[in-house]
CSV table of C-alpha atoms and ligand atoms in Angstrom, one decimal:
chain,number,residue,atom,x,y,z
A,552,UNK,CA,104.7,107.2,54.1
A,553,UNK,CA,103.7,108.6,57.8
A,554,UNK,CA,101.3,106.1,59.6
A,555,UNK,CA,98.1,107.9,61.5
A,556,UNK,CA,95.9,107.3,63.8
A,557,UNK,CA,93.8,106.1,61.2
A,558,UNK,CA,95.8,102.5,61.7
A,559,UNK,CA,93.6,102.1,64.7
A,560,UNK,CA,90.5,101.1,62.9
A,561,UNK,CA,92.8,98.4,61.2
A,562,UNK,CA,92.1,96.8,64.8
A,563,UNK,CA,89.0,94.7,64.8
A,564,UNK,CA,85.2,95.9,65.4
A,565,UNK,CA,86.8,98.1,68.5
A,566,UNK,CA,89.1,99.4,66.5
A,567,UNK,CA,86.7,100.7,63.6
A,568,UNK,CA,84.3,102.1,67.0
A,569,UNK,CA,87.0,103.7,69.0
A,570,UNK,CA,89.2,105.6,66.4
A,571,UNK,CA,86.8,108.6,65.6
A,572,UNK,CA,86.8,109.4,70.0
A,573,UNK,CA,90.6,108.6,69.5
A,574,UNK,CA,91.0,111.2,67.3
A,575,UNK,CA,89.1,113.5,69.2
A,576,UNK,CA,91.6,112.6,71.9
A,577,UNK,CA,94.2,113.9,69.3
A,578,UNK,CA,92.8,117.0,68.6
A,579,UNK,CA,92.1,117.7,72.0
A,580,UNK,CA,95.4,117.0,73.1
A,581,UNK,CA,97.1,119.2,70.0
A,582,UNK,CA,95.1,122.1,71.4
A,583,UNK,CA,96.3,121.6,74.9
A,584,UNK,CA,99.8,121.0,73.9
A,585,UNK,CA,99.7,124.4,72.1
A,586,UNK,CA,98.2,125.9,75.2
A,587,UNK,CA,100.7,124.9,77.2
A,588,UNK,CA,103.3,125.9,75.7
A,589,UNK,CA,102.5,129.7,74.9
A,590,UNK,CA,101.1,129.4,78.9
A,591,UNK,CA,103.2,131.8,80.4
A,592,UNK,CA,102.6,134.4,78.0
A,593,UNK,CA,98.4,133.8,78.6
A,594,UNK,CA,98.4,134.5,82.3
A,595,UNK,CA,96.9,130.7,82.3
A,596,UNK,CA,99.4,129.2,85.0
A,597,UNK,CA,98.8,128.9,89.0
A,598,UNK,CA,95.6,128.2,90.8
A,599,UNK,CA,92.3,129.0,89.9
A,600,UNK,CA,91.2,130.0,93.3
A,601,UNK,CA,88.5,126.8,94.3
A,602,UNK,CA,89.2,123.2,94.8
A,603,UNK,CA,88.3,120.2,93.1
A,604,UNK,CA,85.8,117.4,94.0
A,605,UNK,CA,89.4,115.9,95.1
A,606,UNK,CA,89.9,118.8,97.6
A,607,UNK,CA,93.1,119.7,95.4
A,608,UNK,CA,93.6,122.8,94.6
A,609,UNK,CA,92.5,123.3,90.7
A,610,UNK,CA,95.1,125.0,88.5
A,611,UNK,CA,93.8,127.5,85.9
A,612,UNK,CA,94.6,125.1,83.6
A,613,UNK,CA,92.7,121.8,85.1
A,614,UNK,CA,90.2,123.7,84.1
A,615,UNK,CA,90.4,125.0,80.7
A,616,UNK,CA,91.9,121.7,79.3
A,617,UNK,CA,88.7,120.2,81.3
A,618,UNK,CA,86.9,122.4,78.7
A,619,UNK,CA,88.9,121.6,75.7
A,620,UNK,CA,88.7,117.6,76.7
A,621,UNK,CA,84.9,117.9,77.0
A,622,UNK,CA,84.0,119.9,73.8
A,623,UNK,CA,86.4,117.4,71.6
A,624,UNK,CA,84.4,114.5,72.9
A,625,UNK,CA,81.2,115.9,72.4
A,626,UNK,CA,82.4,116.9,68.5
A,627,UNK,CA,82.5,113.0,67.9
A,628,UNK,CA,78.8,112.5,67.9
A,629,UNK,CA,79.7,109.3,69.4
A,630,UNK,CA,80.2,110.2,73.7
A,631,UNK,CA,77.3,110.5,75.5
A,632,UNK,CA,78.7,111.9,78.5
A,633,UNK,CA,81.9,112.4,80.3
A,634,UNK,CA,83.1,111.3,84.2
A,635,UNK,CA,86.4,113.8,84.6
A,636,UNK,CA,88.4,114.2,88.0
A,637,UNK,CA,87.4,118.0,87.3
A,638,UNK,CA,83.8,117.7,87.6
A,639,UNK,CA,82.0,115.9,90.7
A,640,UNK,CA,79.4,114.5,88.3
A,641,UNK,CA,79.0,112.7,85.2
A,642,UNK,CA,78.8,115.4,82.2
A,643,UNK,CA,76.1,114.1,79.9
A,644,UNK,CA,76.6,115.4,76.0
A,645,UNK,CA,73.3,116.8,76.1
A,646,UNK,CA,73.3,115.9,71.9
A,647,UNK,CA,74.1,112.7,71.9
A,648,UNK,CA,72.9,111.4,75.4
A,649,UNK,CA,71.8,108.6,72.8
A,650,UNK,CA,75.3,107.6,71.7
A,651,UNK,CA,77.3,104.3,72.9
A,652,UNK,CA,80.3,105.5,74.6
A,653,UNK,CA,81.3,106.9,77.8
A,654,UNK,CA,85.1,108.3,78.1
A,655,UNK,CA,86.9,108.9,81.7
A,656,UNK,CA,89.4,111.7,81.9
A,657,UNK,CA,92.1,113.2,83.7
A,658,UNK,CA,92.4,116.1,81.4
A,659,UNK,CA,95.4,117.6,82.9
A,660,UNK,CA,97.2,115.1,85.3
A,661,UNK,CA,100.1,116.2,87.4
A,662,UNK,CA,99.6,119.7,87.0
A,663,UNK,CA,101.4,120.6,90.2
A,664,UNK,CA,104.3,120.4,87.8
A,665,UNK,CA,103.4,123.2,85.4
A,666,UNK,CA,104.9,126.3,87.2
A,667,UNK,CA,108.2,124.3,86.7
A,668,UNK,CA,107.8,123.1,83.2
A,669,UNK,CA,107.5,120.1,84.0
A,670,UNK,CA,105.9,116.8,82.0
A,671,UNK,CA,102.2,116.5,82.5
A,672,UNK,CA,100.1,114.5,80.7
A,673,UNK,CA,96.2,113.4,80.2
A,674,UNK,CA,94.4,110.0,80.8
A,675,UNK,CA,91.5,108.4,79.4
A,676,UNK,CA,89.8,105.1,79.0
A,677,UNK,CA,86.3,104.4,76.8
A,678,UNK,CA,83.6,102.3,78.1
A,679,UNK,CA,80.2,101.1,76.7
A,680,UNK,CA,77.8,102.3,78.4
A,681,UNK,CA,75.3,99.9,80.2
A,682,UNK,CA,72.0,101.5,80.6
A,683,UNK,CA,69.7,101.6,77.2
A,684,UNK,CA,70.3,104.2,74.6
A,685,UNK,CA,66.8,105.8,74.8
A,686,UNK,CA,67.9,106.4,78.7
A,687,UNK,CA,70.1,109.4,79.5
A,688,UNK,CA,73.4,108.2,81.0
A,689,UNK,CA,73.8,108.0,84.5
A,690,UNK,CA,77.2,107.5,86.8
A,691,UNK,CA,76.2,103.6,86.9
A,692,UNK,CA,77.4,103.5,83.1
A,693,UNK,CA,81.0,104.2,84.4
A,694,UNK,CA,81.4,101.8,87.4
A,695,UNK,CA,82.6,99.2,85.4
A,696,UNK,CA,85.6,96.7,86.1
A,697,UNK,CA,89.0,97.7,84.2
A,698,UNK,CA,88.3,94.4,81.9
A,699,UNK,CA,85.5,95.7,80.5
A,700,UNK,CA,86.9,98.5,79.3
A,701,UNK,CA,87.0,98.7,75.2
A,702,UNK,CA,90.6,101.4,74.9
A,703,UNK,CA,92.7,103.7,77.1
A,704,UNK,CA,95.6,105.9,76.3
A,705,UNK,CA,97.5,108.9,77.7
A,706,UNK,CA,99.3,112.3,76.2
A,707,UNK,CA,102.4,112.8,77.5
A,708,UNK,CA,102.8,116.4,77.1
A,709,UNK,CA,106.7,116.5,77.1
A,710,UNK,CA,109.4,117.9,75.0
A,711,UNK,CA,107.2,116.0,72.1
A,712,UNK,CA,103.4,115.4,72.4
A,713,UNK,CA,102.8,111.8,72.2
A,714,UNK,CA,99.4,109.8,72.6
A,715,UNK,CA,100.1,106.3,73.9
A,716,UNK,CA,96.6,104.3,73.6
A,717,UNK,CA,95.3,100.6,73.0
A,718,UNK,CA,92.2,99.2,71.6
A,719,UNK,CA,92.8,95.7,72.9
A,720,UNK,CA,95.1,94.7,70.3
A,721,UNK,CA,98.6,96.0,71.8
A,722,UNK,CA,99.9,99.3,73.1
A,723,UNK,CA,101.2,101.7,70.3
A,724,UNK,CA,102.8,105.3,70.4
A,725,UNK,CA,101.8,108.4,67.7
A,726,UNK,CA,103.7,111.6,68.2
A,727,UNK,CA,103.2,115.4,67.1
A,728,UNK,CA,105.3,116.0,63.6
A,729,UNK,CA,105.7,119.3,63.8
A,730,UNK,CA,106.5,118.9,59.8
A,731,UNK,CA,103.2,118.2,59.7
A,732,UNK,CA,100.6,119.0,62.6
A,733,UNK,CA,99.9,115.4,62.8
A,734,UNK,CA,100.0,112.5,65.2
A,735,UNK,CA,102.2,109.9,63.6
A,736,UNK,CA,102.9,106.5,64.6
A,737,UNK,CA,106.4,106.8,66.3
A,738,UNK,CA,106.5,103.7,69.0
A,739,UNK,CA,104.8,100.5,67.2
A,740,UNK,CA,104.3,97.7,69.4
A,741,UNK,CA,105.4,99.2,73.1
A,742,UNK,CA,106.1,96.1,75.0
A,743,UNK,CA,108.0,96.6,79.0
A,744,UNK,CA,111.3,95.0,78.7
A,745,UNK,CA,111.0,92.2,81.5
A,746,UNK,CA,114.2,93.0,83.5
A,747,UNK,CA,116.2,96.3,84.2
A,748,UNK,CA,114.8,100.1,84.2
A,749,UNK,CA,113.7,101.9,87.5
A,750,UNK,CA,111.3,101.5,90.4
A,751,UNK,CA,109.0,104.6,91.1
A,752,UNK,CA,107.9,106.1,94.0
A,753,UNK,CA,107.2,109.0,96.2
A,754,UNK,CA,109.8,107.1,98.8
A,755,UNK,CA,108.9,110.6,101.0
A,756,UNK,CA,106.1,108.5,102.8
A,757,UNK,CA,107.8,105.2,103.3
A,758,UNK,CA,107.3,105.8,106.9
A,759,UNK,CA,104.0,106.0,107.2
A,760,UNK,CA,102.9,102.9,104.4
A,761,UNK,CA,100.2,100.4,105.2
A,762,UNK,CA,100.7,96.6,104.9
A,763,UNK,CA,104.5,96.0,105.1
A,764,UNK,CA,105.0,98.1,102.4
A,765,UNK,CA,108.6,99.8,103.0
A,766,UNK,CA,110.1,96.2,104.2
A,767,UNK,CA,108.6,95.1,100.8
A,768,UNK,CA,110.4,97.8,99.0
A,769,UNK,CA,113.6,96.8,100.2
A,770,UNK,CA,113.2,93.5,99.6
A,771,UNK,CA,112.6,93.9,96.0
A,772,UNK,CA,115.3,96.8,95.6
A,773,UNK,CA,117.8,93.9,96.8
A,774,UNK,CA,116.4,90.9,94.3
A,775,UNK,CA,116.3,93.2,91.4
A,776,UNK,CA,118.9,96.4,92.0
A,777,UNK,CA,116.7,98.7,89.7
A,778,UNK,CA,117.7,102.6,90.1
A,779,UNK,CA,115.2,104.9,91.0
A,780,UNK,CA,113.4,107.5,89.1
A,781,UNK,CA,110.2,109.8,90.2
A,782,UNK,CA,108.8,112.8,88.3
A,783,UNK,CA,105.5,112.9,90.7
A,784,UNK,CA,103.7,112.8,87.5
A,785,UNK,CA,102.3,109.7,86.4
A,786,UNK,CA,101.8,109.9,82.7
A,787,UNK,CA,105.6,110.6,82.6
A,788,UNK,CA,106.6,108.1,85.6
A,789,UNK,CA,104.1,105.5,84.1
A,790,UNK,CA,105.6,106.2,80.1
A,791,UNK,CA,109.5,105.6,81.4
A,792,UNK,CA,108.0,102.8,82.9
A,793,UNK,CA,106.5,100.9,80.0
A,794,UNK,CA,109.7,102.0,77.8
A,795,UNK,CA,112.3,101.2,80.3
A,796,UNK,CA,111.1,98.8,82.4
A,797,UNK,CA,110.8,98.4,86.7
A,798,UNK,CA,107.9,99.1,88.3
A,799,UNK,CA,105.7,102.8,89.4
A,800,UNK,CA,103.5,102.4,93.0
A,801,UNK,CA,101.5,104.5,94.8
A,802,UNK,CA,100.6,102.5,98.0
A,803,UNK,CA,98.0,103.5,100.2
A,804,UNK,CA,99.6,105.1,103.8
A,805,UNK,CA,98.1,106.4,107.3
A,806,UNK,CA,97.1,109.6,105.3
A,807,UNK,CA,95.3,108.3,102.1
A,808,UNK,CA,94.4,105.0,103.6
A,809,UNK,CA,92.9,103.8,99.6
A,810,UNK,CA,96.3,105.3,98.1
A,811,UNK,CA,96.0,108.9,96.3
A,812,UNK,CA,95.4,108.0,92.8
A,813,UNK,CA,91.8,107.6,90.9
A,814,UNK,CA,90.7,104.3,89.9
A,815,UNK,CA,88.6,104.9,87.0
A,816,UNK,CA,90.7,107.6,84.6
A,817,UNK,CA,94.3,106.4,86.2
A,818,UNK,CA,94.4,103.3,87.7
A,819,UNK,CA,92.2,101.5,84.9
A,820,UNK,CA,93.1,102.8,82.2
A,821,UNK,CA,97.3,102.8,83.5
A,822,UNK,CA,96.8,99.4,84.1
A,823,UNK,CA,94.9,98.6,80.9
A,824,UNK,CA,98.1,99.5,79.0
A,825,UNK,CA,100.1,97.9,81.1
A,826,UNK,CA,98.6,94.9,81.2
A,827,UNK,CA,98.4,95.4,76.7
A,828,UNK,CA,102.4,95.8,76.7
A,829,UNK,CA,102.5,92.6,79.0
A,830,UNK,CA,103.2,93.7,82.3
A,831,UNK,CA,101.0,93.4,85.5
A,832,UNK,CA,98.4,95.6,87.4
A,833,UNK,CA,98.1,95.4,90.8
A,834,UNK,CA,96.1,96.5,93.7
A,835,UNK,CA,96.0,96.1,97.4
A,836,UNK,CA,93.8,93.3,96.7
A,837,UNK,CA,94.5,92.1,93.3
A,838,UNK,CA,94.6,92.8,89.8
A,839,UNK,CA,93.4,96.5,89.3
A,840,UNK,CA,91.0,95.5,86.2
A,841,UNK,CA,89.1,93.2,88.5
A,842,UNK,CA,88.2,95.7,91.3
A,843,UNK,CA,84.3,96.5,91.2
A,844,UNK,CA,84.4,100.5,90.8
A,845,UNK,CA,81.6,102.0,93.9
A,846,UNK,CA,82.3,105.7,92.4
A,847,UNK,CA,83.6,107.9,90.0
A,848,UNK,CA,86.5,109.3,91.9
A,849,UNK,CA,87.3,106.4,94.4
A,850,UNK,CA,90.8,105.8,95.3
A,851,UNK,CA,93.0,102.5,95.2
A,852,UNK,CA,97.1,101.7,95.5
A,853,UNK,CA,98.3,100.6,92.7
A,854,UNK,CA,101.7,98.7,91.8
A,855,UNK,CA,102.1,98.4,88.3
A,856,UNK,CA,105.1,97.1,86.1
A,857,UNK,CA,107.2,94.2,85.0
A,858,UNK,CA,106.1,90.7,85.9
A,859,UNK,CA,109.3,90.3,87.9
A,860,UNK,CA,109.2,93.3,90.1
A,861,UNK,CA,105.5,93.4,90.9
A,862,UNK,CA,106.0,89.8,91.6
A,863,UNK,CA,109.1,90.7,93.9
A,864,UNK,CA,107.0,93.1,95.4
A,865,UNK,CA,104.2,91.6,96.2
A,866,UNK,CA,105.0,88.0,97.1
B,1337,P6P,P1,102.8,112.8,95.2
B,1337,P6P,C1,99.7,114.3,90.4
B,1337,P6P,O1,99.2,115.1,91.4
B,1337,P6P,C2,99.3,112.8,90.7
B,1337,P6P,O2,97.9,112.7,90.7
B,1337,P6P,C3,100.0,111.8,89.8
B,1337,P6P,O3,100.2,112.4,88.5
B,1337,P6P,C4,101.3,111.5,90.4
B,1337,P6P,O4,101.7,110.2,90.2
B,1337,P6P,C5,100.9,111.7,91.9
B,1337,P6P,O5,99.8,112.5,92.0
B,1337,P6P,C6,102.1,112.3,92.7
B,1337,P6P,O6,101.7,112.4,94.1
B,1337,P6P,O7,102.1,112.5,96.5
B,1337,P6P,O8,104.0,112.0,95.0
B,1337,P6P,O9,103.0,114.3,94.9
C-alpha cells in the first residue's frame, strides 16, 4: 500500500497544522510540473520582458508558476498571505487575512535553466505569523529567525517530480507516480551520509571571494578529496547534496558582497532540511537559522552540508 502525504499529520501538532498547506504545495507543484513539461509547445519559455524585485530578468514562467504557487495557497483556507521572490511585497490572501500561517516561496528557482531543460525546482518554508489574527499581515510576520520556522521543503522538478519537506520531525521524500497522479512516499528518512559525495560551487568567481574564501576551498578539497558537481540550480545542487553527501556554497564576493542567494525562501528553509537530515547550515557569521531576517528579499552566503566539510571549511 502507497504512503501519501497524508503521513505528515502522523507528525505531532505541526504535523496535523502543516499537511493541508503541504498538500497545497503538492498540487501546486503537480500543475507546474505538467506546465513544464508541455512548455515548449505553450510559447511559455524565455523572458517575460520586466525584471524582478531582484533585478533578474523574470522568465515567463517565474511568473505563471508565481500565480499557480499563490492561488494553491490561498485554496487552503489556512495562508494568510504570501512573501515570494516574484513579488516585492508581502501578498496578503485577502480571504483569509485571519488565518495562522505565512508561506515563503521561490516558485520557480533556477529558471535560467529552462531553455536547456534543465532541473529547476521550488522552495518554501511556513511560518506562524506574529501579529494578531484580527490584524491583516504585515512583512514583520515573515522576518523571523530560521528556528522558528514550523516546515520547509522543495520540488525538484527533474526527470521525476519529487517534494522533499520537514515538519520538524526528519526530512522525507514523496514522488509523482505517474500510475497514479499522486505524491508517494519514495525517500523515507533522508539523512546526508557524513563522508564522500561532492562539493558545490560556482568555482567561476573564486577570484573575486570575500574572507579567505578560495584558500579555504582548497584547504578542504585537500582534507576531504570530494569531486565536484554544479548544476547552478540549487534545488538540484542542494537534493545531490543531502543524498550524496559534501557540501553546496554560495559565498558572498566583490560583486554580491551578502552572497546571491535569498535568506528567507532559500537559505532558511535549505538550511532547515539540512539541518533535519543532520548536516550543518552556515553563514558568514554563523548558523543560517539564527540570523535575525531585516527583509523579505535580503541576501546572505551560505555553506551548507556534512558536518565534516562545513567544518573543514570553515575552521
Ligand atoms: P550562479 C538560480 O538563479 C540561483 O538563484 C540558484 O538556484 C543557484 O544556486 C544560483 O542562483 C546559481 O547562481 O551565479 O552560479 O549562476
Amino acid at each position: 500500500m502507497s504512503i501519501t502525504l497524508n503521513r505528515i499529520a502522523e507528525q505531532g501538532t505541526n504535523g496535523v497544522a502543516m499537511m493541508p498547506i503541504i498538500q497545497g504545495v503538492a498540487r501546486a507543484a503537480a500543475t507546474i510540473s505538467a506546465l513544464l513539461r508541455s512548455a515548449v509547445f505553450k510559447d511559455v519559455l524565455g523572458e517575460a520582458g520586466a525584471e524582478n524585485v531582484q533585478g533578474e530578468q523574470q522568465q515567463k514562467l517565474d511568473v505563471l508558476t508565481d500565480e499557480i504557487f499563490f492561488q494553491e495557497m490561498r485554496a487552503t483556507g489556512f495562508v494568510c498571505a504570501v512573501g515570494s521572490e516574484e513579488q516585492e511585497q508581502l501578498q496578503v490572501v485577502e480571504e483569509y487575512a485571519h488565518a495562522d500561517w505565512l508561506v515563503l516561496v521561490d516558485p520557480l528557482d533556477g529558471s535560467s535553466n529552462l531553455d536547456i531543460d534543465g532541473p529547476v525546482g521550488t522552495i518554501f518554508s511556513i511560518v506562524k505569523r506574529t501579529s494578531p489574527n484580527l490584524q491583516r499581515p504585515q512583512e514583520m510576520d515573515c522576518l523571523q529567525p530560521g528556528k522558528q520556522i514550523v516546515a520547509a521543503g522543495y520540488v525538484l522538478y527533474g526527470p521525476a517530480t519529487m517534494l522533499v519537506c520537514s515538519v520538524g520531525n526528519g526530512v522525507e521524500g514523496y514522488s509523482i507516480n505517474p500510475g497514479t497522479s499522486r505524491f508517494e512516499l519514495s525517500h523515507p528518512d533522508i539523512r546526508i551520509p557524513a563522508q564522500g559525495g561532492y562539493y558545490s560551487v560556482n568555482e567561476a568567481y573564486s577570484s573575486s571571494w570575500l574572507g579567505g574564501m578560495g584558500s579555504r576551498l582548497g584547504r578542504m578539497k585537500r582534507e576531504t578529496g570530494l569531486g565536484m558537481r554544479y548544476v547552478g540550480s540549487m534545488v538540484a545542487d542542494m537534493h545531490r547534496t543531502l543524498l550524496k553527501g559534501g557540501i553546496f556554497l554560495y559565498p558572498a564576493d566583490e560583486n554580491k558582497p551578502n552572497g546571491k542567494l535569498r535568506l528567507l525562501y532559500e537559505a532558511i528553509p535549505m538550511g532547515f532540511l539540512m539541518e533535519q537530515a543532520g548536516g550543518q547550515a552556515m553563514s558568514a557569521d554563523g548558523r543560517v537559522l539564527e540570523v535575525m531576517p531585516q527583509g523579505l528579499h535580503q541576501r546572505i552566503p551560505v555553506f551548507l552540508g556534512a558536518t565534516a566539510a562545513v567544518s573543514s571549511l570553515l575552521a
